[in-house]
Structures are given as C-alpha cells and as structure tokens.
C-alpha cells in the first residue's frame, strides 16, 4: 500500500511539476508576474511610445501610471475601448484612462484613483456603454482597481471612506497554476516566442516605438491613447460577417443575452458619481459610442436588447437635468455613420470616433 501511494505521488509530481513550472514562468495572462505592467508604466511615464503587450492587466497599469505620473492632467478620459483610440483635441494635458470593456465600477475606480492621488482634472469625459450598468458600482471588470471603486462609492454616499488593500484570490491563482488549459496557452506562447524575445519569467520584451504611425504592432502613447495595428482594420465583407455572427448567436459582447430594463440602482450610482464631480467643479462630458449599423438595428428589433435604447434615453435625461453635454449616440444613422466608418464590428476608426464624439443632438 505504501509503495502504491509513493508511486502515485511520484507520478503526480512528474505530471504537475512541469505544468506548474511552465504555467508560472511563462504565465501568458500575467497572473503571477507584474513586471510587464510596471515596466510599461515606467516607459510611458518617461514619454515613450511602446508597442502594446498582450494580456496586460489594464487596471494595474492605471495604478502604476498614476502613482508616478509626472504631470497633473487637465482632461481625463474614462471608458472602454470605445474611447481608447480617439485622437482628442483639447487644451492642456490629456490622460486617456480607457480600459477594455469597462463597467460602472471601472468608472468609479478611475475617479477613485484620481481622487486618492489628488490629481482631479478640470475636465472628465466618460464614454458610457450600455453594458456598464449590468454590474454595480463596486463590481468593475478590472479587479486590481476594486479598492478604488469601493473607496469612491463610500465617498459619494457620504460614508466613511478609506482605501483598503484587497487581497487577490489565492484560490483562483492556485487553480490556474495547475490548469492544463492554462498549460496549453503557456506552451502556445512559448512556441510563438522568438528566441531573442524570451526573458526571465517567459515575458516578451517591451518594445519602444519610434512613432505613432499605424503599423504591424498596436501601440500605446504616453498620454494613454491606443494606436491600433494595421491588422485590426477589417474590410466591409469581414465586418458584415462578424456582425451577423454575433447577431445569430444572440450574444453581443458584454451585453451577453441582452437586457430589457434599465438597472435603476446602478443608474442612480452613476448620477451620484456625476454629482460628486460637478460639485468639485469638474467639467463633465458624456459620450455615447455608436454601434455597428446592423447590430443597432438588431437592438431595435429584439425586445431582449431594448434596454440599450432605454439606457441612451435615460443618460440623455440625466445630461439635460444636470446640464452635462451628451456627445455621440448609439444610433449610427443619427450620427451620419456607415459601415465603412468602422475598424471592426465593435469599433469605429479612430478619426470617426472623434467625429462621433463631436456630434451633439440638436
């Protein structure tokens, strides 16, 4: 019996030691290594344009950047990837804090981070996506910012507010380090790496770019704006195919299976955040990014996604009530946009994003 147990343990070790080792050192999603984010933040804060690393923790990047930001921004941009690429034209220093797929909790977190660093700008623009209200104000997508959203929520509700460190889930990390699916991702990353790109810990070297021209690699500018890679621009045929696939699946990005009703509690918390900012003298602007034409028409026809239209009208009512300008609109036709103006089925081309932002309903 002892021999059997010993052999079993040895067999398990033979299987899991390589899996654990490769998962930890290659770490394709950067679960166990923050160096790629820390080094990216340092290069950006020093004024460099960098090639955008894959699978980077965007929330941690914001923390690292704002901890050592060497200027007080006059304008801060908040929102999802719908704001990350916009070539904004504004007076003074700008900082784009857009993060992929941001929810209401991520809006709160960025404002909380700004407040905690005492760098509140003169102007804040918030790109508001309909899925933002599908989670509460303390439940963002970017978990490394959770303490800042909770700090901010307490602040706007006039409760005792104090930043508290929130430990990451050791259990979730433990699951991934022994995961065979994560091991497959690690092996795939190893195969795709060039020999001279592999550093200690299995991470790819952060490349500094010479310019902001669209090329083979996606880029991040010192002010936080993203430059898409050339391959992110799809032709019309591909765009239409992508959109139809999502429509047929009845699952539209973070809207998932859709929603019918406006989440009133979350909308109230959004309004509280706006009131906090305007009371502080911040010039707040709201941006509603236009959806791909056929996808928006689907929202109009399917009751399961009727909440998208309701959210827009609710946001516009808040804008009117609080005297906050509302830019853009979810309906591309209203904003004079067509299929050719899109980079992919979810994103307008950067220059068209700016045109969309500059549209204000008369």
mmCIF file of C-alpha atoms in Angstrom:
data_model
loop_
_atom_site.group_PDB
_atom_site.id
_atom_site.type_symbol
_atom_site.label_atom_id
_atom_site.label_comp_id
_atom_site.label_asym_id
_atom_site.label_seq_id
_atom_site.Cartn_x
_atom_site.Cartn_y
_atom_site.Cartn_z
ATOM 1 C CA UNK A 1 0.000 0.000 0.000
ATOM 2 C CA UNK A 2 2.820 2.377 0.901
ATOM 3 C CA UNK A 3 4.595 1.587 -2.364
ATOM 4 C CA UNK A 4 1.397 2.275 -4.283
ATOM 5 C CA UNK A 5 0.921 5.633 -2.530
ATOM 6 C CA UNK A 6 4.567 6.545 -3.089
ATOM 7 C CA UNK A 7 4.359 5.629 -6.782
ATOM 8 C CA UNK A 8 1.158 7.646 -7.113
ATOM 9 C CA UNK A 9 2.791 10.686 -5.527
ATOM 10 C CA UNK A 10 5.822 10.357 -7.796
ATOM 11 C CA UNK A 11 3.573 10.079 -10.853
ATOM 12 C CA UNK A 12 1.597 13.160 -9.806
ATOM 13 C CA UNK A 13 4.835 15.100 -9.268
ATOM 14 C CA UNK A 14 6.131 14.028 -12.663
ATOM 15 C CA UNK A 15 2.962 15.376 -14.272
ATOM 16 C CA UNK A 16 2.371 18.508 -12.243
ATOM 17 C CA UNK A 17 5.890 19.866 -11.673
ATOM 18 C CA UNK A 18 6.390 20.636 -15.405
ATOM 19 C CA UNK A 19 2.843 22.037 -15.644
ATOM 20 C CA UNK A 20 3.268 24.265 -12.590
ATOM 21 C CA UNK A 21 6.741 25.400 -13.634
ATOM 22 C CA UNK A 22 5.768 26.348 -17.184
ATOM 23 C CA UNK A 23 2.499 27.951 -16.083
ATOM 24 C CA UNK A 24 4.334 30.081 -13.537
ATOM 25 C CA UNK A 25 7.320 31.158 -15.612
ATOM 26 C CA UNK A 26 5.583 31.640 -18.979
ATOM 27 C CA UNK A 27 2.358 32.973 -17.429
ATOM 28 C CA UNK A 28 0.571 34.026 -20.680
ATOM 29 C CA UNK A 29 -2.097 36.053 -18.862
ATOM 30 C CA UNK A 30 0.446 37.612 -16.457
ATOM 31 C CA UNK A 31 -1.326 36.270 -13.392
ATOM 32 C CA UNK A 32 1.873 35.735 -11.405
ATOM 33 C CA UNK A 33 4.130 38.484 -12.793
ATOM 34 C CA UNK A 34 3.515 42.212 -12.721
ATOM 35 C CA UNK A 35 6.837 43.203 -14.292
ATOM 36 C CA UNK A 36 5.405 43.668 -17.784
ATOM 37 C CA UNK A 37 2.901 46.206 -16.440
ATOM 38 C CA UNK A 38 5.350 48.006 -14.138
ATOM 39 C CA UNK A 39 7.931 48.353 -16.904
ATOM 40 C CA UNK A 40 5.315 49.521 -19.414
ATOM 41 C CA UNK A 41 4.155 52.210 -16.969
ATOM 42 C CA UNK A 42 7.713 53.424 -16.418
ATOM 43 C CA UNK A 43 8.383 53.695 -20.143
ATOM 44 C CA UNK A 44 5.114 55.535 -20.790
ATOM 45 C CA UNK A 45 5.622 57.938 -17.890
ATOM 46 C CA UNK A 46 9.081 58.694 -19.264
ATOM 47 C CA UNK A 47 7.462 59.866 -22.506
ATOM 48 C CA UNK A 48 7.983 56.777 -24.671
ATOM 49 C CA UNK A 49 5.593 55.248 -27.175
ATOM 50 C CA UNK A 50 5.508 51.486 -26.643
ATOM 51 C CA UNK A 51 4.249 48.515 -28.582
ATOM 52 C CA UNK A 52 1.256 47.255 -26.643
ATOM 53 C CA UNK A 53 1.980 43.993 -24.759
ATOM 54 C CA UNK A 54 -0.696 41.315 -24.986
ATOM 55 C CA UNK A 55 -2.741 40.187 -21.972
ATOM 56 C CA UNK A 56 -1.651 43.121 -19.839
ATOM 57 C CA UNK A 57 -3.535 43.937 -16.629
ATOM 58 C CA UNK A 58 -5.015 47.289 -17.650
ATOM 59 C CA UNK A 59 -6.236 48.117 -14.153
ATOM 60 C CA UNK A 60 -2.778 47.633 -12.665
ATOM 61 C CA UNK A 61 -1.342 49.747 -15.478
ATOM 62 C CA UNK A 62 -3.535 52.663 -14.390
ATOM 63 C CA UNK A 63 -2.392 52.290 -10.781
ATOM 64 C CA UNK A 64 1.291 52.136 -11.744
ATOM 65 C CA UNK A 65 0.990 55.081 -14.100
ATOM 66 C CA UNK A 66 -0.875 57.393 -11.726
ATOM 67 C CA UNK A 67 1.453 56.603 -8.846
ATOM 68 C CA UNK A 68 4.300 58.249 -10.731
ATOM 69 C CA UNK A 69 2.554 60.462 -13.253
ATOM 70 C CA UNK A 70 4.793 63.490 -13.725
ATOM 71 C CA UNK A 71 2.015 65.911 -14.658
ATOM 72 C CA UNK A 72 -1.470 66.814 -13.490
ATOM 73 C CA UNK A 73 -3.800 66.156 -16.432
ATOM 74 C CA UNK A 74 -6.266 68.869 -17.433
ATOM 75 C CA UNK A 75 -8.544 66.293 -19.102
ATOM 76 C CA UNK A 76 -9.061 62.638 -18.218
ATOM 77 C CA UNK A 77 -10.868 60.181 -20.494
ATOM 78 C CA UNK A 78 -12.769 57.305 -18.847
ATOM 79 C CA UNK A 79 -14.492 54.377 -20.512
ATOM 80 C CA UNK A 80 -13.966 51.222 -22.534
ATOM 81 C CA UNK A 81 -12.020 50.531 -25.730
ATOM 82 C CA UNK A 82 -14.612 52.798 -27.389
ATOM 83 C CA UNK A 83 -12.606 55.763 -26.042
ATOM 84 C CA UNK A 84 -9.085 54.323 -26.062
ATOM 85 C CA UNK A 85 -8.310 55.199 -29.683
ATOM 86 C CA UNK A 86 -9.894 58.664 -30.009
ATOM 87 C CA UNK A 87 -7.411 61.372 -31.105
ATOM 88 C CA UNK A 88 -8.932 64.007 -28.830
ATOM 89 C CA UNK A 89 -8.176 67.663 -29.419
ATOM 90 C CA UNK A 90 -8.246 69.627 -26.181
ATOM 91 C CA UNK A 91 -6.408 72.385 -24.355
ATOM 92 C CA UNK A 92 -3.787 71.369 -21.817
ATOM 93 C CA UNK A 93 -2.501 67.953 -20.804
ATOM 94 C CA UNK A 94 -4.650 64.918 -21.527
ATOM 95 C CA UNK A 95 -4.664 61.461 -19.975
ATOM 96 C CA UNK A 96 -6.645 58.595 -21.506
ATOM 97 C CA UNK A 97 -7.600 56.063 -18.816
ATOM 98 C CA UNK A 98 -9.782 53.923 -21.075
ATOM 99 C CA UNK A 99 -9.776 50.183 -20.291
ATOM 100 C CA UNK A 100 -11.253 47.307 -22.267
ATOM 101 C CA UNK A 101 -14.905 46.512 -21.531
ATOM 102 C CA UNK A 102 -15.240 48.932 -18.615
ATOM 103 C CA UNK A 103 -18.303 48.757 -16.381
ATOM 104 C CA UNK A 104 -19.737 51.351 -13.993
ATOM 105 C CA UNK A 105 -17.403 50.001 -11.288
ATOM 106 C CA UNK A 106 -14.425 50.823 -13.510
ATOM 107 C CA UNK A 107 -15.673 54.404 -13.957
ATOM 108 C CA UNK A 108 -15.854 54.659 -10.176
ATOM 109 C CA UNK A 109 -12.418 53.104 -9.806
ATOM 110 C CA UNK A 110 -10.661 55.567 -12.127
ATOM 111 C CA UNK A 111 -12.276 58.542 -10.366
ATOM 112 C CA UNK A 112 -11.339 56.975 -7.012
ATOM 113 C CA UNK A 113 -7.762 56.513 -8.185
ATOM 114 C CA UNK A 114 -7.614 60.136 -9.360
ATOM 115 C CA UNK A 115 -9.094 61.333 -6.066
ATOM 116 C CA UNK A 116 -6.666 59.245 -3.996
ATOM 117 C CA UNK A 117 -3.688 60.685 -5.916
ATOM 118 C CA UNK A 118 -5.065 64.234 -5.613
ATOM 119 C CA UNK A 119 -4.874 64.893 -9.362
ATOM 120 C CA UNK A 120 -8.507 65.778 -10.087
ATOM 121 C CA UNK A 121 -8.568 67.370 -13.566
ATOM 122 C CA UNK A 122 -10.563 70.332 -14.860
ATOM 123 C CA UNK A 123 -12.463 68.105 -17.290
ATOM 124 C CA UNK A 124 -13.561 64.466 -17.367
ATOM 125 C CA UNK A 125 -15.123 62.736 -20.353
ATOM 126 C CA UNK A 126 -16.906 59.443 -19.698
ATOM 127 C CA UNK A 127 -17.637 57.098 -22.583
ATOM 128 C CA UNK A 128 -20.791 55.282 -21.475
ATOM 129 C CA UNK A 129 -21.590 51.831 -22.869
ATOM 130 C CA UNK A 130 -24.980 50.202 -22.172
ATOM 131 C CA UNK A 131 -23.367 47.143 -20.548
ATOM 132 C CA UNK A 132 -21.787 49.439 -17.938
ATOM 133 C CA UNK A 133 -24.943 49.257 -15.834
ATOM 134 C CA UNK A 134 -25.154 45.473 -15.794
ATOM 135 C CA UNK A 135 -22.843 45.468 -12.765
ATOM 136 C CA UNK A 136 -22.888 47.550 -9.605
ATOM 137 C CA UNK A 137 -20.603 50.490 -8.830
ATOM 138 C CA UNK A 138 -18.227 48.338 -6.776
ATOM 139 C CA UNK A 139 -18.018 45.491 -9.295
ATOM 140 C CA UNK A 140 -15.796 46.502 -12.191
ATOM 141 C CA UNK A 141 -14.144 44.325 -14.792
ATOM 142 C CA UNK A 142 -10.603 45.251 -13.746
ATOM 143 C CA UNK A 143 -10.261 43.664 -10.317
ATOM 144 C CA UNK A 144 -6.933 45.275 -9.416
ATOM 145 C CA UNK A 145 -8.896 48.525 -9.083
ATOM 146 C CA UNK A 146 -11.591 47.162 -6.762
ATOM 147 C CA UNK A 147 -10.398 49.039 -3.691
ATOM 148 C CA UNK A 148 -10.647 52.334 -5.569
ATOM 149 C CA UNK A 149 -14.230 51.739 -6.705
ATOM 150 C CA UNK A 150 -15.247 50.841 -3.143
ATOM 151 C CA UNK A 151 -13.399 53.875 -1.807
ATOM 152 C CA UNK A 152 -15.227 56.093 -4.300
ATOM 153 C CA UNK A 153 -18.634 54.547 -3.653
ATOM 154 C CA UNK A 154 -18.287 55.257 0.072
ATOM 155 C CA UNK A 155 -17.216 58.801 -0.747
ATOM 156 C CA UNK A 156 -20.205 59.634 -2.967
ATOM 157 C CA UNK A 157 -22.599 58.127 -0.416
ATOM 158 C CA UNK A 158 -21.084 60.248 2.390
ATOM 159 C CA UNK A 159 -19.890 57.169 4.261
ATOM 160 C CA UNK A 160 -16.532 56.822 5.984
ATOM 161 C CA UNK A 161 -14.173 56.247 3.076
ATOM 162 C CA UNK A 162 -10.744 54.697 3.399
ATOM 163 C CA UNK A 163 -8.586 52.875 0.909
ATOM 164 C CA UNK A 164 -8.146 49.279 1.945
ATOM 165 C CA UNK A 165 -5.983 46.702 0.262
ATOM 166 C CA UNK A 166 -7.968 43.856 -1.196
ATOM 167 C CA UNK A 167 -6.138 40.570 -1.440
ATOM 168 C CA UNK A 168 -6.381 38.750 -4.733
ATOM 169 C CA UNK A 169 -7.956 35.340 -4.619
ATOM 170 C CA UNK A 170 -5.156 32.875 -3.910
ATOM 171 C CA UNK A 171 -7.563 30.087 -4.789
ATOM 172 C CA UNK A 172 -8.081 31.398 -8.346
ATOM 173 C CA UNK A 173 -4.312 31.640 -8.793
ATOM 174 C CA UNK A 174 -3.886 28.118 -7.451
ATOM 175 C CA UNK A 175 -6.462 26.804 -9.927
ATOM 176 C CA UNK A 176 -4.662 28.355 -12.875
ATOM 177 C CA UNK A 177 -1.172 27.208 -11.912
ATOM 178 C CA UNK A 178 -2.270 23.547 -12.078
ATOM 179 C CA UNK A 179 -4.628 24.090 -15.014
ATOM 180 C CA UNK A 180 -3.976 22.042 -18.148
ATOM 181 C CA UNK A 181 -5.853 24.573 -20.307
ATOM 182 C CA UNK A 182 -3.563 27.313 -18.965
ATOM 183 C CA UNK A 183 -0.641 24.967 -19.657
ATOM 184 C CA UNK A 184 -1.762 24.733 -23.295
ATOM 185 C CA UNK A 185 -1.791 28.534 -23.500
ATOM 186 C CA UNK A 186 1.677 28.641 -21.945
ATOM 187 C CA UNK A 187 3.066 26.136 -24.442
ATOM 188 C CA UNK A 188 1.464 28.031 -27.330
ATOM 189 C CA UNK A 189 3.083 31.227 -26.129
ATOM 190 C CA UNK A 190 6.476 29.541 -25.888
ATOM 191 C CA UNK A 191 6.173 28.298 -29.459
ATOM 192 C CA UNK A 192 5.276 31.735 -30.748
ATOM 193 C CA UNK A 193 8.116 33.499 -28.987
ATOM 194 C CA UNK A 194 11.270 34.366 -30.840
ATOM 195 C CA UNK A 195 14.441 33.269 -29.109
ATOM 196 C CA UNK A 196 15.720 36.777 -28.524
ATOM 197 C CA UNK A 197 12.354 37.915 -27.135
ATOM 198 C CA UNK A 198 12.278 35.472 -24.228
ATOM 199 C CA UNK A 199 13.340 36.997 -20.921
ATOM 200 C CA UNK A 200 13.401 35.703 -17.369
ATOM 201 C CA UNK A 201 9.895 34.697 -16.410
ATOM 202 C CA UNK A 202 8.978 33.979 -20.003
ATOM 203 C CA UNK A 203 7.898 37.524 -20.800
ATOM 204 C CA UNK A 204 8.271 39.353 -24.053
ATOM 205 C CA UNK A 205 10.483 42.403 -24.106
ATOM 206 C CA UNK A 206 8.573 45.702 -24.154
ATOM 207 C CA UNK A 207 9.466 47.416 -27.406
ATOM 208 C CA UNK A 208 9.749 51.189 -27.656
ATOM 209 C CA UNK A 209 8.261 52.541 -30.905
ATOM 210 C CA UNK A 210 9.730 55.366 -32.985
ATOM 211 C CA UNK A 211 6.387 56.862 -33.982
ATOM 212 C CA UNK A 212 2.610 56.699 -33.652
ATOM 213 C CA UNK A 213 2.024 55.577 -37.236
ATOM 214 C CA UNK A 214 -0.279 52.581 -37.730
ATOM 215 C CA UNK A 215 1.855 49.519 -38.420
ATOM 216 C CA UNK A 216 2.302 45.862 -37.592
ATOM 217 C CA UNK A 217 2.069 46.327 -33.818
ATOM 218 C CA UNK A 218 -0.562 48.070 -31.693
ATOM 219 C CA UNK A 219 0.896 50.941 -29.667
ATOM 220 C CA UNK A 220 0.284 52.976 -26.525
ATOM 221 C CA UNK A 221 1.118 56.684 -26.427
ATOM 222 C CA UNK A 222 2.438 58.470 -23.314
ATOM 223 C CA UNK A 223 -0.982 60.109 -22.800
ATOM 224 C CA UNK A 224 -2.602 56.641 -22.735
ATOM 225 C CA UNK A 225 -4.198 56.721 -26.182
ATOM 226 C CA UNK A 226 -4.011 53.467 -28.149
ATOM 227 C CA UNK A 227 -2.960 53.118 -31.774
ATOM 228 C CA UNK A 228 -4.470 50.036 -33.454
ATOM 229 C CA UNK A 229 -2.345 47.713 -35.555
ATOM 230 C CA UNK A 230 -2.944 47.511 -39.310
ATOM 231 C CA UNK A 231 -4.487 44.041 -38.967
ATOM 232 C CA UNK A 232 -7.225 45.437 -36.720
ATOM 233 C CA UNK A 233 -8.741 47.202 -39.731
ATOM 234 C CA UNK A 234 -11.219 44.825 -41.392
ATOM 235 C CA UNK A 235 -12.782 45.121 -44.831
ATOM 236 C CA UNK A 236 -16.538 45.592 -45.273
ATOM 237 C CA UNK A 237 -17.159 41.933 -46.068
ATOM 238 C CA UNK A 238 -15.403 40.821 -42.873
ATOM 239 C CA UNK A 239 -17.213 43.468 -40.818
ATOM 240 C CA UNK A 240 -20.612 42.336 -42.010
ATOM 241 C CA UNK A 241 -19.753 38.686 -41.431
ATOM 242 C CA UNK A 242 -18.591 39.420 -37.862
ATOM 243 C CA UNK A 243 -21.721 41.400 -37.066
ATOM 244 C CA UNK A 244 -24.024 38.713 -38.472
ATOM 245 C CA UNK A 245 -22.256 36.034 -36.434
ATOM 246 C CA UNK A 246 -22.891 37.946 -33.206
ATOM 247 C CA UNK A 247 -26.488 38.662 -34.155
ATOM 248 C CA UNK A 248 -27.088 34.982 -34.979
ATOM 249 C CA UNK A 249 -25.592 33.945 -31.628
ATOM 250 C CA UNK A 250 -27.889 36.408 -29.784
ATOM 251 C CA UNK A 251 -24.904 37.231 -27.564
ATOM 252 C CA UNK A 252 -23.481 40.698 -28.189
ATOM 253 C CA UNK A 253 -20.104 41.183 -26.492
ATOM 254 C CA UNK A 254 -20.613 42.168 -22.828
ATOM 255 C CA UNK A 255 -24.327 42.639 -23.303
ATOM 256 C CA UNK A 256 -24.410 38.821 -23.350
ATOM 257 C CA UNK A 257 -28.026 37.689 -23.869
ATOM 258 C CA UNK A 258 -29.214 41.272 -23.565
ATOM 259 C CA UNK A 259 -31.415 43.111 -21.106
ATOM 260 C CA UNK A 260 -34.828 44.720 -21.257
ATOM 261 C CA UNK A 261 -34.929 47.107 -18.320
ATOM 262 C CA UNK A 262 -32.710 49.903 -17.083
ATOM 263 C CA UNK A 263 -30.901 48.976 -13.863
ATOM 264 C CA UNK A 264 -32.196 51.898 -11.820
ATOM 265 C CA UNK A 265 -29.952 51.418 -8.768
ATOM 266 C CA UNK A 266 -26.840 51.403 -10.929
ATOM 267 C CA UNK A 267 -28.092 54.405 -12.877
ATOM 268 C CA UNK A 268 -28.579 56.267 -9.581
ATOM 269 C CA UNK A 269 -24.995 55.462 -8.615
ATOM 270 C CA UNK A 270 -23.816 56.805 -11.962
ATOM 271 C CA UNK A 271 -25.723 60.006 -11.263
ATOM 272 C CA UNK A 272 -24.121 60.196 -7.802
ATOM 273 C CA UNK A 273 -20.684 59.970 -9.415
ATOM 274 C CA UNK A 274 -21.562 62.784 -11.826
ATOM 275 C CA UNK A 275 -22.852 64.926 -8.958
ATOM 276 C CA UNK A 276 -19.632 64.351 -6.993
ATOM 277 C CA UNK A 277 -17.577 65.531 -9.967
ATOM 278 C CA UNK A 278 -19.695 68.561 -10.842
ATOM 279 C CA UNK A 279 -19.791 69.618 -7.182
ATOM 280 C CA UNK A 280 -15.986 69.559 -7.266
ATOM 281 C CA UNK A 281 -16.096 71.936 -10.233
ATOM 282 C CA UNK A 282 -15.156 69.330 -12.843
ATOM 283 C CA UNK A 283 -16.457 69.976 -16.360
ATOM 284 C CA UNK A 284 -18.075 66.612 -17.156
ATOM 285 C CA UNK A 285 -18.904 65.361 -20.651
ATOM 286 C CA UNK A 286 -20.645 62.108 -21.615
ATOM 287 C CA UNK A 287 -20.011 60.192 -24.832
ATOM 288 C CA UNK A 288 -22.322 57.516 -26.273
ATOM 289 C CA UNK A 289 -20.320 55.494 -28.843
ATOM 290 C CA UNK A 290 -22.196 54.405 -31.961
ATOM 291 C CA UNK A 291 -22.833 50.710 -32.583
ATOM 292 C CA UNK A 292 -22.311 48.939 -35.895
ATOM 293 C CA UNK A 293 -25.388 49.631 -38.092
ATOM 294 C CA UNK A 294 -26.770 46.099 -38.398
ATOM 295 C CA UNK A 295 -26.171 45.425 -34.693
ATOM 296 C CA UNK A 296 -28.031 48.574 -33.695
ATOM 297 C CA UNK A 297 -30.945 47.624 -35.975
ATOM 298 C CA UNK A 298 -30.991 44.260 -34.202
ATOM 299 C CA UNK A 299 -31.265 46.057 -30.846
ATOM 300 C CA UNK A 300 -34.288 47.938 -32.171
ATOM 301 C CA UNK A 301 -35.989 44.742 -33.366
ATOM 302 C CA UNK A 302 -35.263 42.380 -30.454
ATOM 303 C CA UNK A 303 -37.020 43.068 -27.146
ATOM 304 C CA UNK A 304 -34.224 41.284 -25.295
ATOM 305 C CA UNK A 305 -31.942 44.206 -26.170
ATOM 306 C CA UNK A 306 -34.478 47.013 -25.757
ATOM 307 C CA UNK A 307 -32.544 48.156 -22.686
ATOM 308 C CA UNK A 308 -29.863 49.604 -24.980
ATOM 309 C CA UNK A 309 -32.286 52.208 -26.338
ATOM 310 C CA UNK A 310 -33.735 52.838 -22.878
ATOM 311 C CA UNK A 311 -30.255 53.382 -21.407
ATOM 312 C CA UNK A 312 -29.480 56.020 -24.023
ATOM 313 C CA UNK A 313 -32.626 57.984 -23.283
ATOM 314 C CA UNK A 314 -32.009 57.695 -19.531
ATOM 315 C CA UNK A 315 -28.457 59.046 -19.980
ATOM 316 C CA UNK A 316 -29.738 61.901 -22.124
ATOM 317 C CA UNK A 317 -32.307 62.785 -19.441
ATOM 318 C CA UNK A 318 -29.550 62.870 -16.827
ATOM 319 C CA UNK A 319 -27.493 65.092 -19.122
ATOM 320 C CA UNK A 320 -30.375 67.531 -19.548
ATOM 321 C CA UNK A 321 -31.158 67.526 -15.836
ATOM 322 C CA UNK A 322 -27.554 68.123 -14.762
ATOM 323 C CA UNK A 323 -26.569 70.362 -17.682
ATOM 324 C CA UNK A 324 -23.937 67.848 -18.838
ATOM 325 C CA UNK A 325 -23.260 67.686 -22.602
ATOM 326 C CA UNK A 326 -24.042 64.315 -24.180
ATOM 327 C CA UNK A 327 -21.931 63.593 -27.265
ATOM 328 C CA UNK A 328 -22.475 60.958 -29.946
ATOM 329 C CA UNK A 329 -25.261 58.398 -29.816
ATOM 330 C CA UNK A 330 -25.720 54.642 -30.088
ATOM 331 C CA UNK A 331 -27.608 55.011 -33.396
ATOM 332 C CA UNK A 332 -25.041 55.305 -36.220
ATOM 333 C CA UNK A 333 -27.617 56.731 -38.645
ATOM 334 C CA UNK A 334 -28.325 59.648 -36.345
ATOM 335 C CA UNK A 335 -24.579 60.354 -36.259
ATOM 336 C CA UNK A 336 -24.212 60.026 -40.056
ATOM 337 C CA UNK A 337 -22.035 56.915 -39.825
ATOM 338 C CA UNK A 338 -21.998 53.939 -42.198
ATOM 339 C CA UNK A 339 -20.306 50.519 -42.316
ATOM 340 C CA UNK A 340 -17.202 51.949 -43.996
ATOM 341 C CA UNK A 341 -16.502 54.081 -40.929
ATOM 342 C CA UNK A 342 -15.767 51.047 -38.741
ATOM 343 C CA UNK A 343 -12.449 49.419 -37.929
ATOM 344 C CA UNK A 344 -14.089 46.207 -36.723
ATOM 345 C CA UNK A 345 -17.676 45.294 -35.855
ATOM 346 C CA UNK A 346 -17.330 46.891 -32.401
ATOM 347 C CA UNK A 347 -15.091 49.915 -33.034
ATOM 348 C CA UNK A 348 -15.195 52.919 -35.285
ATOM 349 C CA UNK A 349 -11.979 54.007 -36.947
ATOM 350 C CA UNK A 350 -10.187 56.439 -34.576
ATOM 351 C CA UNK A 351 -10.850 59.536 -36.698
ATOM 352 C CA UNK A 352 -14.516 58.512 -36.978
ATOM 353 C CA UNK A 353 -14.661 58.058 -33.192
ATOM 354 C CA UNK A 354 -13.707 61.721 -32.944
ATOM 355 C CA UNK A 355 -16.414 62.680 -35.456
ATOM 356 C CA UNK A 356 -18.914 60.609 -33.475
ATOM 357 C CA UNK A 357 -17.859 62.374 -30.265
ATOM 358 C CA UNK A 358 -18.213 65.792 -31.886
ATOM 359 C CA UNK A 359 -21.849 65.086 -32.801
ATOM 360 C CA UNK A 360 -24.335 66.561 -30.315
ATOM 361 C CA UNK A 361 -28.073 66.070 -30.804
ATOM 362 C CA UNK A 362 -29.762 69.376 -31.633
#
